[in-house]
XYZ file of C-alpha atoms in Angstrom:
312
model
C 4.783 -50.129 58.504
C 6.851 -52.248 60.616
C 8.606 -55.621 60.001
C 5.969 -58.590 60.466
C 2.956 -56.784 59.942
C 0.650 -57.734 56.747
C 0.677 -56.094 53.965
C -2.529 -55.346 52.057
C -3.294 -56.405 48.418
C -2.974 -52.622 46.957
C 0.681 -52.410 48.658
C 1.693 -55.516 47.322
C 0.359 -54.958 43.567
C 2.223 -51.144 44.098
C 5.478 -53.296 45.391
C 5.817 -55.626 42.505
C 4.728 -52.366 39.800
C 7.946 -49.746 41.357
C 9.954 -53.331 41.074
C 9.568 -55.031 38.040
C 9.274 -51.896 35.235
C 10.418 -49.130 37.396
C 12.972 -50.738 39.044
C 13.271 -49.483 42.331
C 15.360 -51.293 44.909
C 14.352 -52.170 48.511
C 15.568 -48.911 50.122
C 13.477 -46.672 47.473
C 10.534 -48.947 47.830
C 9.893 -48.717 51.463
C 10.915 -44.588 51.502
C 7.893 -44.118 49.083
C 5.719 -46.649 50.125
C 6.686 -46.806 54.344
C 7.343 -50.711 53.704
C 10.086 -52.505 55.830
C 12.740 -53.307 53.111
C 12.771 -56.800 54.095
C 9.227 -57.410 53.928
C 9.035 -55.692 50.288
C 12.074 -58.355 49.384
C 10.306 -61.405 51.012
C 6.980 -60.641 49.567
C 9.253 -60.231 45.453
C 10.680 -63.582 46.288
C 7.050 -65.160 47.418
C 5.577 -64.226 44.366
C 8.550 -65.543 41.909
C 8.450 -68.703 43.995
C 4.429 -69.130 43.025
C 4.410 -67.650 39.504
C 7.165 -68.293 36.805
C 9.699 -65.523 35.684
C 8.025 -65.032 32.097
C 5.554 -63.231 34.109
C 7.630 -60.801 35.253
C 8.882 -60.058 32.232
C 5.843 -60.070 30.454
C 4.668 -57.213 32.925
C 8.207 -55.667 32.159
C 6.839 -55.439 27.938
C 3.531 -54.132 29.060
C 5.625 -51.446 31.053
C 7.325 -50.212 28.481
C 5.087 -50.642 25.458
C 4.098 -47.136 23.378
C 0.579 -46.186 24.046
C -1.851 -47.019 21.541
C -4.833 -44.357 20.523
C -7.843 -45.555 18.472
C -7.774 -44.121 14.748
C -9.038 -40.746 14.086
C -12.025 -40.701 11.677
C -11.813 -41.207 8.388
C -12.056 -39.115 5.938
C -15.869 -38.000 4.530
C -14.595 -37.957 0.703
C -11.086 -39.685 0.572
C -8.377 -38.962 -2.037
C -9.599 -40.186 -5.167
C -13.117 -40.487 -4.592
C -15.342 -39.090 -7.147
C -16.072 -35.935 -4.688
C -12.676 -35.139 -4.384
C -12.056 -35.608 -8.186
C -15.079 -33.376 -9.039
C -13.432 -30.851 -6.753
C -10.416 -30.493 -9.176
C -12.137 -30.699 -12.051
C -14.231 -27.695 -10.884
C -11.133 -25.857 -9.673
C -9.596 -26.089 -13.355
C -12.505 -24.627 -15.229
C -11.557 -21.141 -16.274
C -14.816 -19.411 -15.085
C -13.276 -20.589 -11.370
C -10.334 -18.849 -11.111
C -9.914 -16.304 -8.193
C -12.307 -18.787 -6.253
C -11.051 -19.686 -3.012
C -11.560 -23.770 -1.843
C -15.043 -23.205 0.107
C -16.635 -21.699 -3.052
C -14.880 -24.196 -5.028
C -16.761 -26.880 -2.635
C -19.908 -25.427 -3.012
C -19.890 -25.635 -6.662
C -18.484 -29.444 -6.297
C -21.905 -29.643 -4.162
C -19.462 -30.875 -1.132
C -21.151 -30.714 2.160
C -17.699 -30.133 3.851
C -16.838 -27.348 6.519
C -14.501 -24.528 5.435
C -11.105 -26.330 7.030
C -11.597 -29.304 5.551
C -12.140 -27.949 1.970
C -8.863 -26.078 2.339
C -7.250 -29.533 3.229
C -8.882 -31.240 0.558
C -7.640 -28.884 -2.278
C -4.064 -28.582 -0.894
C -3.382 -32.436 0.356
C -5.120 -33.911 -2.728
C -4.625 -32.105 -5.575
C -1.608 -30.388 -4.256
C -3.414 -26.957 -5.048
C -1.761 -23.866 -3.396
C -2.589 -19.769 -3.154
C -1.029 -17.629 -5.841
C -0.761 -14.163 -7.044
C -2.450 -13.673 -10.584
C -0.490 -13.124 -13.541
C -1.720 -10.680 -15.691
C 1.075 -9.160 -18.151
C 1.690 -11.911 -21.345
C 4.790 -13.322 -21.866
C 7.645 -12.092 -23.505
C 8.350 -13.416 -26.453
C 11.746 -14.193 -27.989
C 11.911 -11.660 -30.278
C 10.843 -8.939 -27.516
C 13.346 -10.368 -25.547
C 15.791 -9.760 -27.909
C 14.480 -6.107 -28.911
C 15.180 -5.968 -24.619
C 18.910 -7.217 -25.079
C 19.515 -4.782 -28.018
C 17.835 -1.580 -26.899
C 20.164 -2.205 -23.881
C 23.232 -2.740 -26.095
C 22.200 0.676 -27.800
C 21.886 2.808 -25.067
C 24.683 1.496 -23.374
C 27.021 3.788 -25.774
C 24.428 6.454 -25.963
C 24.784 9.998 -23.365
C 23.319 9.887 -20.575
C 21.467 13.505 -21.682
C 19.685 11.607 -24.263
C 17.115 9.805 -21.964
C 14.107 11.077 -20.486
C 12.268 8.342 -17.840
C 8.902 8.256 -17.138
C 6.689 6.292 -14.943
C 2.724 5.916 -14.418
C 0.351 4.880 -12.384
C -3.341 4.347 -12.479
C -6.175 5.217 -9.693
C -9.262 3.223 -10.084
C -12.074 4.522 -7.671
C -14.827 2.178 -7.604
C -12.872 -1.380 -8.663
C -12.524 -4.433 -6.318
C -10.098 -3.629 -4.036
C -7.171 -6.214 -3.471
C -6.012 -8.600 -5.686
C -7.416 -11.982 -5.701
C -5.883 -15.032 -5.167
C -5.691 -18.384 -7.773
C -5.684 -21.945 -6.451
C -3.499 -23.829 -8.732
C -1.678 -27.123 -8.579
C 2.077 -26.164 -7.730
C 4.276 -25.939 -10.290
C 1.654 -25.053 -13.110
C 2.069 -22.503 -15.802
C 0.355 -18.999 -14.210
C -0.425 -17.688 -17.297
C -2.475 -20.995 -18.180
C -4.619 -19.600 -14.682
C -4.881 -15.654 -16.185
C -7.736 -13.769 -14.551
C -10.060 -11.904 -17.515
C -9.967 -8.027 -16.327
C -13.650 -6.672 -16.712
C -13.982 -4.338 -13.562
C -15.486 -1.514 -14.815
C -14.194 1.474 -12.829
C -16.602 4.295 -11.729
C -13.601 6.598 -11.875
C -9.856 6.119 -13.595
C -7.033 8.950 -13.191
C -3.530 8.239 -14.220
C -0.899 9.936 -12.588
C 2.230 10.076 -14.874
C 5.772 11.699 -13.982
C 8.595 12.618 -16.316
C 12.627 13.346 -15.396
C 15.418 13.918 -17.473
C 19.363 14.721 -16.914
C 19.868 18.599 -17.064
C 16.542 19.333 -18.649
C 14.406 22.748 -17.476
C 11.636 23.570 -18.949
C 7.887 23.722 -18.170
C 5.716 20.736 -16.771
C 3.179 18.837 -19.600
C -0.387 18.816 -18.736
C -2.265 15.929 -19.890
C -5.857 16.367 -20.403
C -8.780 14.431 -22.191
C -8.877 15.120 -26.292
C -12.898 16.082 -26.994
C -14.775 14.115 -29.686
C -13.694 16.954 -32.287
C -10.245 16.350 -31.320
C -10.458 13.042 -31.200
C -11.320 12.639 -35.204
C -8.585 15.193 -35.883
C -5.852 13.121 -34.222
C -7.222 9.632 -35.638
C -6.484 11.003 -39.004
C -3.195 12.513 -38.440
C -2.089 8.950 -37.101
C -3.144 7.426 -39.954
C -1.266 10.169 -41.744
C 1.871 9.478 -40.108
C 1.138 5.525 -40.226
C 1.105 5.595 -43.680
C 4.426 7.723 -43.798
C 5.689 5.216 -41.604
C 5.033 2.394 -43.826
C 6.274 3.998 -46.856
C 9.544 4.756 -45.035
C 10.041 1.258 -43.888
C 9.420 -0.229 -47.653
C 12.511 2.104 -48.714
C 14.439 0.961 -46.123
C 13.769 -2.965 -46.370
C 13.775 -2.346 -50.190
C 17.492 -0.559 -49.969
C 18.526 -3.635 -47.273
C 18.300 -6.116 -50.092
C 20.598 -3.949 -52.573
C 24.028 -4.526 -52.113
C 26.393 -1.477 -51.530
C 23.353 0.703 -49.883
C 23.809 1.775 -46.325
C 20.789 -0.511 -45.088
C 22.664 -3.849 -46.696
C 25.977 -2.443 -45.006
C 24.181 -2.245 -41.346
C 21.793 -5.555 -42.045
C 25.214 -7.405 -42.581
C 27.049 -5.680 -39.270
C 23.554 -6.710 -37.252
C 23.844 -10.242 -38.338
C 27.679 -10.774 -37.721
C 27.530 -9.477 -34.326
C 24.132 -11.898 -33.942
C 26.541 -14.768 -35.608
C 29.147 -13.980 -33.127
C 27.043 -13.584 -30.117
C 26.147 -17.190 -30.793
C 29.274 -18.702 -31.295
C 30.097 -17.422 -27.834
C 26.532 -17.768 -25.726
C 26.274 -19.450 -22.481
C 23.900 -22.715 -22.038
C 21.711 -20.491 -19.605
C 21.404 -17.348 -22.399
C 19.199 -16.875 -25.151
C 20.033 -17.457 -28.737
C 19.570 -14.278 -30.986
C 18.194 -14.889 -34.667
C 19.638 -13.462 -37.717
C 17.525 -10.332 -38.517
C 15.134 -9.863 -41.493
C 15.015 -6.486 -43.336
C 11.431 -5.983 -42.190
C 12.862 -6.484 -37.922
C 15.736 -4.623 -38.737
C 13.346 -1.649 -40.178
C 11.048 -1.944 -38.558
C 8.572 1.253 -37.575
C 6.807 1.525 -34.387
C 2.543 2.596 -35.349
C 0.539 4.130 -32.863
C -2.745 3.139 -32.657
C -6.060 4.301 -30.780
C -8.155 2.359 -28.543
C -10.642 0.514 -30.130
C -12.785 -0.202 -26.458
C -14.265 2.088 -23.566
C -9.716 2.678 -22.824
C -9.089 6.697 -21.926
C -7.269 7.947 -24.889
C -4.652 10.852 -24.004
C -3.251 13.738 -25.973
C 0.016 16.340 -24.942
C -0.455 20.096 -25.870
């Protein structure tokens, strides 16, 4: 566009725009636009000579102001609502666990889509995915029965040990493992999972190995119901023994001078001396009792519908 020629309304709005909040000079203004530069800077002054500078610098704010988006939707049952609480309280009933969040909202009776009941259990109740726990606790004094079998074979040979390990095969059990929606940081075991699959088929697959040992492999087979009443009574037989046994000892523990009282008073100074020396993050040990210093293991048979096992 050459110099004296008019310039229409769109050009002019476009002038002022590329001047005032992208600030352009003259030169860049007339390359992108094909304006004379003199006629871009005579039309600038113009328009501050007929409007004051506060609107320039008003359209300067607008310019450079953040975009503003309308608010999403809100939410169909809030945090806190009584939806959302009868969500939790269904999640925390026992007969729930191993449910994931949609059929968690379907027993809340929450018309909800899938996503959005995942959000709901995680962002309000801080809920999360976790593997089920299914082996109790240990308690202290099996932690302690841990420490000292350790101890003991520590200074035992190495020819002494036989390890074993098992396995089971269920065919016909869920397959997987389920996962439990609890709040984060909860107790698992207060979320524990009652096992009552009911197999169609169970085989346990057991292996043996020992240091320098040769001899023939064990075969493991299923006792018949004959068997089975001969070997409850000859564990009841040996139970009994057991018992008897362990009287004698806890009997001879309380006797000073007898062997038992000598090793019941070595257990319970190096227990005494353990704790005068145990670190903040260790366990404490208590002093032992006769009957935990004695004490027998007992077999015992399976009481349910369990696969009871018997070596020839």
């Amino acid at each position: 566009m050459t110099k004296g020629t008019s310039i229409l309304q769109e050009l002019c709005i476009a002038i002022l725009t590329l001047h005032s909040i992208v600030h352009m000079q003259w030169n860049e203004i007339s390359t992108h636009l094909k304006v004379h530069p003199e006629s871009a800077r005579q039309m600038i002054q113009r328009s501050k000579a007929h409007v004051s500078d506060d609107f320039f610098a008003l359209l300067n704010d607008v310019g450079h102001d953040e975009p503003v988006y309308p608010p999403g939707p809100s939410q169909k049952y809030p945090k806190g609502s009584e939806e959302s609480e009868r969500l939790k309280d269904v999640a925390l009933k026992p007969e729930s666990f191993g449910k994931n969040p949609v059929q968690l909202a379907r027993l809340a009776s929450l018309d909800i889509v899938p996503l959005t009941a995942y959000k709901y259990i995680h962002q309000h109740h801080n809920f999360a995915p976790y593997r089920p726990h299914c082996k109790p606790k240990l308690s202290q004094n099996n932690i302690l029965s841990h420490i000292q079998f350790a101890q003991w074979a520590l200074t035992q040979l190495q020819e002494s040990f036989i390890f074993t390990d098992e396995t089971w095969i269920e065919i016909g059990s869920p397959q997987g493992k389920l996962n439990i929606w609890r709040p984060v940081g909860s107790d698992p075991y207060d979320f524990a999972i009652p096992t009552d699959s009911r197999p169609q088929f169970t085989l346990m697959l057991s292996g043996h190995f020992a240091n320098r040992y040769w001899g023939e492999p064990y075969i493991w087979v299923r006792e018949t119901r004959s068997e089975r009443k001969e070997h409850v009574q000859e564990l009841r037989f040996e139970n009994e023994q057991k018992r008897k046994y362990q009287e004698q000892l806890c009997t001879n523990a309380c006797i000073p001078g007898t062997e038992e009282h000598s090793l019941l008073e070595s257990i319970n100074t190096e227990i005494h001396n353990y704790n005068q020396n145990w670190l903040p993050n260790e366990p404490r040990q208590m002093p032992q009792c006769p009957e935990w210093a004695f004490k027998e293991e007992v077999g015992e048979r399976s009481k349910g519908g369990g696969m009871d096992w018997w070596m020839y």
